[in-house]
């Protein structure tokens, strides 16, 4: 069939038998009895209705578009979402259903809407309560807890339900997922949303919250998330938190979040054998936590009260493993230790016969760094490799999260020499870490480690730029037979040339032979 515009159409044809014709036909048939075989029935009338259909079937993405309705009506579903987040509105137009072509869109309009609501929730603690409307059927489909609450054997017919332990913003985020099939998370509410998702058994939303936390995990929030992950029984998130805390221990211990953790988490961190931090940093962090705990318990932050809230956890700090000057200038003068403890520790440092201590004296094992060597051989030739303040640079990417602690660099090929090295790590032009230090090379072809002040967190599947500017003996060893991909433990590292390199370093040869990292 061709329409008036000359375009092809497919048709669906329905044959409708008119009621009058059917009635007459049945009467005539009953009068003639068995003679129907020898006489023809009168013609039957049909009404033909033709419906236009599109030639192509729609895909799921076309059925559920993330855009305004095709008629251009300004009252789009996104606008309703924003309105509903702010207030419990009702749809003014009785024909609002015609604005949306899918059940998903029409269902989303009911989100936080009083229209047809058959239950209301008073969400939040006293003084911060918000009244939120709901629809039992939608909630019961999205949560087994709501199903039991509304349709189970012990269901109660309450029009208003109080939920004092959930934040209103988190409850709305959960409802938005149930009504709109959309996950809308924010850094300041994701933990509260995870709590709500766990409480009402909404597993896919809970998983999305955990993924959000894992991707935003850093040394600044790792201690707090460790505490919460144990509370929510999320072992994968717990393991991720430990990876960050161990590798970037000093940054994590100096963060504000460390002072906010509970005592059990505090003890578990102090007891960690693989904590990659100086013991004086652990001691100072413990004092900061003790001061914050005094405020939580409404105690004056005196030395005596700090010692009281620390309790037996004080002995988890390995004070005898400090350098003598760190102990003398720090822990010994803090006032937290008793006179006898201070004297015994000084004797432990100096006396041949060491006294027994309640403190653990063995240093922590820390983490063993991995070294990714990207050259198969190295060489040197007269006048072959010089520096003159130019930058040697290479780009790399990993398939798992790691923490770059430093680079391994070549030294002089003309005997022992001292070098000054400025190392730098960037991502898309943003400096993530840098350090200026000196190292001594003994004239061998070995590599010599140069460290960042703190390990730098590296996310997978993204290229980073490693750079170094060397100043020292101009003739040095250099790498050759470079590899574009190296397997180092369980981590795969890929290399490519960097436009920042102005001194000849590339994938096939040059400087920065090693990446030193924790995984």
PDB file of N, CA and C in Angstrom, residues 167-227:
ATOM      1  N   UNK A 167      18.403   8.303  55.889  1.00  0.00           N
ATOM      2  CA  UNK A 167      18.393   9.708  55.467  1.00  0.00           C
ATOM      3  C   UNK A 167      17.404   9.894  54.319  1.00  0.00           C
ATOM      4  N   UNK A 168      16.668  11.008  54.309  1.00  0.00           N
ATOM      5  CA  UNK A 168      15.691  11.239  53.230  1.00  0.00           C
ATOM      6  C   UNK A 168      16.316  11.178  51.828  1.00  0.00           C
ATOM      7  N   UNK A 169      17.498  11.769  51.652  1.00  0.00           N
ATOM      8  CA  UNK A 169      18.128  11.762  50.323  1.00  0.00           C
ATOM      9  C   UNK A 169      18.455  10.343  49.883  1.00  0.00           C
ATOM     10  N   UNK A 170      18.877   9.499  50.814  1.00  0.00           N
ATOM     11  CA  UNK A 170      19.195   8.111  50.486  1.00  0.00           C
ATOM     12  C   UNK A 170      17.934   7.323  50.162  1.00  0.00           C
ATOM     13  N   UNK A 171      16.859   7.575  50.900  1.00  0.00           N
ATOM     14  CA  UNK A 171      15.594   6.887  50.641  1.00  0.00           C
ATOM     15  C   UNK A 171      15.044   7.275  49.265  1.00  0.00           C
ATOM     16  N   UNK A 172      15.171   8.555  48.915  1.00  0.00           N
ATOM     17  CA  UNK A 172      14.722   9.004  47.592  1.00  0.00           C
ATOM     18  C   UNK A 172      15.567   8.383  46.479  1.00  0.00           C
ATOM     19  N   UNK A 173      16.873   8.229  46.715  1.00  0.00           N
ATOM     20  CA  UNK A 173      17.734   7.592  45.715  1.00  0.00           C
ATOM     21  C   UNK A 173      17.310   6.144  45.481  1.00  0.00           C
ATOM     22  N   UNK A 174      16.917   5.454  46.566  1.00  0.00           N
ATOM     23  CA  UNK A 174      16.453   4.078  46.430  1.00  0.00           C
ATOM     24  C   UNK A 174      15.121   4.028  45.688  1.00  0.00           C
ATOM     25  N   UNK A 175      14.203   4.927  46.013  1.00  0.00           N
ATOM     26  CA  UNK A 175      12.911   4.962  45.325  1.00  0.00           C
ATOM     27  C   UNK A 175      13.078   5.326  43.851  1.00  0.00           C
ATOM     28  N   UNK A 176      14.008   6.204  43.554  1.00  0.00           N
ATOM     29  CA  UNK A 176      14.233   6.572  42.153  1.00  0.00           C
ATOM     30  C   UNK A 176      14.683   5.359  41.349  1.00  0.00           C
ATOM     31  N   UNK A 177      15.483   4.505  41.964  1.00  0.00           N
ATOM     32  CA  UNK A 177      15.894   3.276  41.277  1.00  0.00           C
ATOM     33  C   UNK A 177      14.692   2.362  41.050  1.00  0.00           C
ATOM     34  N   UNK A 178      13.794   2.259  42.039  1.00  0.00           N
ATOM     35  CA  UNK A 178      12.636   1.371  41.913  1.00  0.00           C
ATOM     36  C   UNK A 178      11.633   1.886  40.888  1.00  0.00           C
ATOM     37  N   UNK A 179      11.404   3.179  40.860  1.00  0.00           N
ATOM     38  CA  UNK A 179      10.399   3.761  39.980  1.00  0.00           C
ATOM     39  C   UNK A 179      10.936   4.017  38.567  1.00  0.00           C
ATOM     40  N   UNK A 180      12.163   4.507  38.484  1.00  0.00           N
ATOM     41  CA  UNK A 180      12.689   5.015  37.213  1.00  0.00           C
ATOM     42  C   UNK A 180      13.738   4.110  36.585  1.00  0.00           C
ATOM     43  N   UNK A 181      14.165   3.089  37.334  1.00  0.00           N
ATOM     44  CA  UNK A 181      15.232   2.210  36.859  1.00  0.00           C
ATOM     45  C   UNK A 181      16.497   3.022  36.583  1.00  0.00           C
ATOM     46  N   UNK A 182      16.731   4.017  37.424  1.00  0.00           N
ATOM     47  CA  UNK A 182      17.913   4.865  37.294  1.00  0.00           C
ATOM     48  C   UNK A 182      18.677   4.869  38.610  1.00  0.00           C
ATOM     49  N   UNK A 183      19.997   4.824  38.514  1.00  0.00           N
ATOM     50  CA  UNK A 183      20.856   4.871  39.701  1.00  0.00           C
ATOM     51  C   UNK A 183      21.531   6.227  39.732  1.00  0.00           C
ATOM     52  N   UNK A 184      21.222   7.009  40.752  1.00  0.00           N
ATOM     53  CA  UNK A 184      21.734   8.372  40.887  1.00  0.00           C
ATOM     54  C   UNK A 184      22.448   8.473  42.228  1.00  0.00           C
ATOM     55  N   UNK A 185      23.778   8.369  42.200  1.00  0.00           N
ATOM     56  CA  UNK A 185      24.563   8.347  43.426  1.00  0.00           C
ATOM     57  C   UNK A 185      25.433   9.591  43.528  1.00  0.00           C
ATOM     58  N   UNK A 186      25.675  10.013  44.759  1.00  0.00           N
ATOM     59  CA  UNK A 186      26.545  11.158  45.020  1.00  0.00           C
ATOM     60  C   UNK A 186      27.487  10.784  46.161  1.00  0.00           C
ATOM     61  N   UNK A 187      28.651  11.412  46.173  1.00  0.00           N
ATOM     62  CA  UNK A 187      29.684  11.052  47.139  1.00  0.00           C
ATOM     63  C   UNK A 187      29.220  11.256  48.579  1.00  0.00           C
ATOM     64  N   UNK A 188      28.399  12.287  48.812  1.00  0.00           N
ATOM     65  CA  UNK A 188      27.996  12.590  50.187  1.00  0.00           C
ATOM     66  C   UNK A 188      26.810  11.756  50.668  1.00  0.00           C
ATOM     67  N   UNK A 189      26.162  10.998  49.788  1.00  0.00           N
ATOM     68  CA  UNK A 189      25.010  10.192  50.211  1.00  0.00           C
ATOM     69  C   UNK A 189      25.151   8.707  49.869  1.00  0.00           C
ATOM     70  N   UNK A 190      26.247   8.304  49.243  1.00  0.00           N
ATOM     71  CA  UNK A 190      26.349   6.924  48.758  1.00  0.00           C
ATOM     72  C   UNK A 190      26.365   5.921  49.909  1.00  0.00           C
ATOM     73  N   UNK A 191      27.007   6.254  51.031  1.00  0.00           N
ATOM     74  CA  UNK A 191      27.023   5.329  52.162  1.00  0.00           C
ATOM     75  C   UNK A 191      25.625   5.166  52.761  1.00  0.00           C
ATOM     76  N   UNK A 192      24.901   6.270  52.869  1.00  0.00           N
ATOM     77  CA  UNK A 192      23.530   6.192  53.379  1.00  0.00           C
ATOM     78  C   UNK A 192      22.633   5.434  52.410  1.00  0.00           C
ATOM     79  N   UNK A 193      22.866   5.598  51.107  1.00  0.00           N
ATOM     80  CA  UNK A 193      22.093   4.856  50.109  1.00  0.00           C
ATOM     81  C   UNK A 193      22.410   3.369  50.185  1.00  0.00           C
ATOM     82  N   UNK A 194      23.669   3.021  50.407  1.00  0.00           N
ATOM     83  CA  UNK A 194      24.043   1.611  50.580  1.00  0.00           C
ATOM     84  C   UNK A 194      23.347   1.018  51.791  1.00  0.00           C
ATOM     85  N   UNK A 195      23.274   1.793  52.860  1.00  0.00           N
ATOM     86  CA  UNK A 195      22.569   1.312  54.054  1.00  0.00           C
ATOM     87  C   UNK A 195      21.095   1.036  53.750  1.00  0.00           C
ATOM     88  N   UNK A 196      20.456   1.962  53.043  1.00  0.00           N
ATOM     89  CA  UNK A 196      19.047   1.776  52.682  1.00  0.00           C
ATOM     90  C   UNK A 196      18.863   0.562  51.773  1.00  0.00           C
ATOM     91  N   UNK A 197      19.759   0.401  50.790  1.00  0.00           N
ATOM     92  CA  UNK A 197      19.667  -0.734  49.868  1.00  0.00           C
ATOM     93  C   UNK A 197      19.863  -2.055  50.595  1.00  0.00           C
ATOM     94  N   UNK A 198      20.743  -2.073  51.581  1.00  0.00           N
ATOM     95  CA  UNK A 198      20.940  -3.283  52.378  1.00  0.00           C
ATOM     96  C   UNK A 198      19.732  -3.567  53.263  1.00  0.00           C
ATOM     97  N   UNK A 199      19.187  -2.526  53.868  1.00  0.00           N
ATOM     98  CA  UNK A 199      18.056  -2.700  54.780  1.00  0.00           C
ATOM     99  C   UNK A 199      16.835  -3.243  54.056  1.00  0.00           C
ATOM    100  N   UNK A 200      16.570  -2.767  52.844  1.00  0.00           N
ATOM    101  CA  UNK A 200      15.367  -3.166  52.116  1.00  0.00           C
ATOM    102  C   UNK A 200      15.668  -4.208  51.021  1.00  0.00           C
ATOM    103  N   UNK A 201      16.874  -4.776  51.068  1.00  0.00           N
ATOM    104  CA  UNK A 201      17.281  -5.871  50.182  1.00  0.00           C
ATOM    105  C   UNK A 201      17.022  -5.497  48.715  1.00  0.00           C
ATOM    106  N   UNK A 202      17.760  -4.503  48.272  1.00  0.00           N
ATOM    107  CA  UNK A 202      17.749  -4.100  46.861  1.00  0.00           C
ATOM    108  C   UNK A 202      19.165  -4.361  46.338  1.00  0.00           C
ATOM    109  N   UNK A 203      19.465  -5.596  45.950  1.00  0.00           N
ATOM    110  CA  UNK A 203      20.867  -6.000  45.716  1.00  0.00           C
ATOM    111  C   UNK A 203      21.566  -5.267  44.582  1.00  0.00           C
ATOM    112  N   UNK A 204      20.868  -4.985  43.491  1.00  0.00           N
ATOM    113  CA  UNK A 204      21.528  -4.327  42.364  1.00  0.00           C
ATOM    114  C   UNK A 204      21.928  -2.894  42.713  1.00  0.00           C
ATOM    115  N   UNK A 205      21.107  -2.205  43.481  1.00  0.00           N
ATOM    116  CA  UNK A 205      21.461  -0.861  43.929  1.00  0.00           C
ATOM    117  C   UNK A 205      22.628  -0.929  44.911  1.00  0.00           C
ATOM    118  N   UNK A 206      22.609  -1.914  45.801  1.00  0.00           N
ATOM    119  CA  UNK A 206      23.713  -2.072  46.749  1.00  0.00           C
ATOM    120  C   UNK A 206      25.024  -2.320  46.012  1.00  0.00           C
ATOM    121  N   UNK A 207      24.988  -3.154  44.961  1.00  0.00           N
ATOM    122  CA  UNK A 207      26.184  -3.438  44.186  1.00  0.00           C
ATOM    123  C   UNK A 207      26.694  -2.179  43.492  1.00  0.00           C
ATOM    124  N   UNK A 208      25.758  -1.368  42.983  1.00  0.00           N
ATOM    125  CA  UNK A 208      26.145  -0.110  42.335  1.00  0.00           C
ATOM    126  C   UNK A 208      26.803   0.831  43.339  1.00  0.00           C
ATOM    127  N   UNK A 209      26.302   0.860  44.569  1.00  0.00           N
ATOM    128  CA  UNK A 209      26.903   1.698  45.618  1.00  0.00           C
ATOM    129  C   UNK A 209      28.326   1.241  45.920  1.00  0.00           C
ATOM    130  N   UNK A 210      28.513  -0.070  46.019  1.00  0.00           N
ATOM    131  CA  UNK A 210      29.853  -0.608  46.296  1.00  0.00           C
ATOM    132  C   UNK A 210      30.801  -0.278  45.151  1.00  0.00           C
ATOM    133  N   UNK A 211      30.348  -0.421  43.916  1.00  0.00           N
ATOM    134  CA  UNK A 211      31.183  -0.075  42.755  1.00  0.00           C
ATOM    135  C   UNK A 211      31.565   1.402  42.771  1.00  0.00           C
ATOM    136  N   UNK A 212      30.596   2.254  43.131  1.00  0.00           N
ATOM    137  CA  UNK A 212      30.854   3.693  43.231  1.00  0.00           C
ATOM    138  C   UNK A 212      31.935   3.960  44.271  1.00  0.00           C
ATOM    139  N   UNK A 213      31.830   3.296  45.423  1.00  0.00           N
ATOM    140  CA  UNK A 213      32.807   3.490  46.492  1.00  0.00           C
ATOM    141  C   UNK A 213      34.188   2.988  46.077  1.00  0.00           C
ATOM    142  N   UNK A 214      34.223   1.866  45.370  1.00  0.00           N
ATOM    143  CA  UNK A 214      35.514   1.315  44.945  1.00  0.00           C
ATOM    144  C   UNK A 214      36.222   2.249  43.965  1.00  0.00           C
ATOM    145  N   UNK A 215      35.471   2.825  43.051  1.00  0.00           N
ATOM    146  CA  UNK A 215      36.078   3.708  42.050  1.00  0.00           C
ATOM    147  C   UNK A 215      36.498   5.050  42.648  1.00  0.00           C
ATOM    148  N   UNK A 216      35.857   5.457  43.735  1.00  0.00           N
ATOM    149  CA  UNK A 216      36.215   6.736  44.370  1.00  0.00           C
ATOM    150  C   UNK A 216      37.124   6.539  45.582  1.00  0.00           C
ATOM    151  N   UNK A 217      37.598   5.311  45.774  1.00  0.00           N
ATOM    152  CA  UNK A 217      38.433   4.986  46.933  1.00  0.00           C
ATOM    153  C   UNK A 217      39.789   5.671  46.829  1.00  0.00           C
ATOM    154  N   UNK A 218      40.225   6.277  47.924  1.00  0.00           N
ATOM    155  CA  UNK A 218      41.533   6.928  47.972  1.00  0.00           C
ATOM    156  C   UNK A 218      42.040   6.871  49.403  1.00  0.00           C
ATOM    157  N   UNK A 219      43.273   7.324  49.605  1.00  0.00           N
ATOM    158  CA  UNK A 219      43.843   7.314  50.951  1.00  0.00           C
ATOM    159  C   UNK A 219      43.049   8.200  51.910  1.00  0.00           C
ATOM    160  N   UNK A 220      42.374   9.212  51.391  1.00  0.00           N
ATOM    161  CA  UNK A 220      41.629  10.136  52.246  1.00  0.00           C
ATOM    162  C   UNK A 220      40.394   9.499  52.876  1.00  0.00           C
ATOM    163  N   UNK A 221      39.750   8.577  52.151  1.00  0.00           N
ATOM    164  CA  UNK A 221      38.515   7.992  52.682  1.00  0.00           C
ATOM    165  C   UNK A 221      38.612   6.494  52.956  1.00  0.00           C
ATOM    166  N   UNK A 222      39.794   5.901  52.760  1.00  0.00           N
ATOM    167  CA  UNK A 222      39.929   4.451  52.868  1.00  0.00           C
ATOM    168  C   UNK A 222      39.621   3.940  54.275  1.00  0.00           C
ATOM    169  N   UNK A 223      40.035   4.669  55.303  1.00  0.00           N
ATOM    170  CA  UNK A 223      39.811   4.204  56.675  1.00  0.00           C
ATOM    171  C   UNK A 223      38.326   4.221  57.032  1.00  0.00           C
ATOM    172  N   UNK A 224      37.635   5.277  56.651  1.00  0.00           N
ATOM    173  CA  UNK A 224      36.193   5.352  56.911  1.00  0.00           C
ATOM    174  C   UNK A 224      35.457   4.263  56.147  1.00  0.00           C
ATOM    175  N   UNK A 225      35.822   4.055  54.875  1.00  0.00           N
ATOM    176  CA  UNK A 225      35.158   3.026  54.078  1.00  0.00           C
ATOM    177  C   UNK A 225      35.477   1.632  54.593  1.00  0.00           C
ATOM    178  N   UNK A 226      36.663   1.442  55.165  1.00  0.00           N
ATOM    179  CA  UNK A 226      36.987   0.159  55.785  1.00  0.00           C
ATOM    180  C   UNK A 226      36.032  -0.134  56.929  1.00  0.00           C
ATOM    181  N   UNK A 227      35.799   0.873  57.759  1.00  0.00           N
ATOM    182  CA  UNK A 227      34.857   0.713  58.868  1.00  0.00           C
ATOM    183  C   UNK A 227      33.452   0.392  58.369  1.00  0.00           C
TER     184      UNK A 227
END
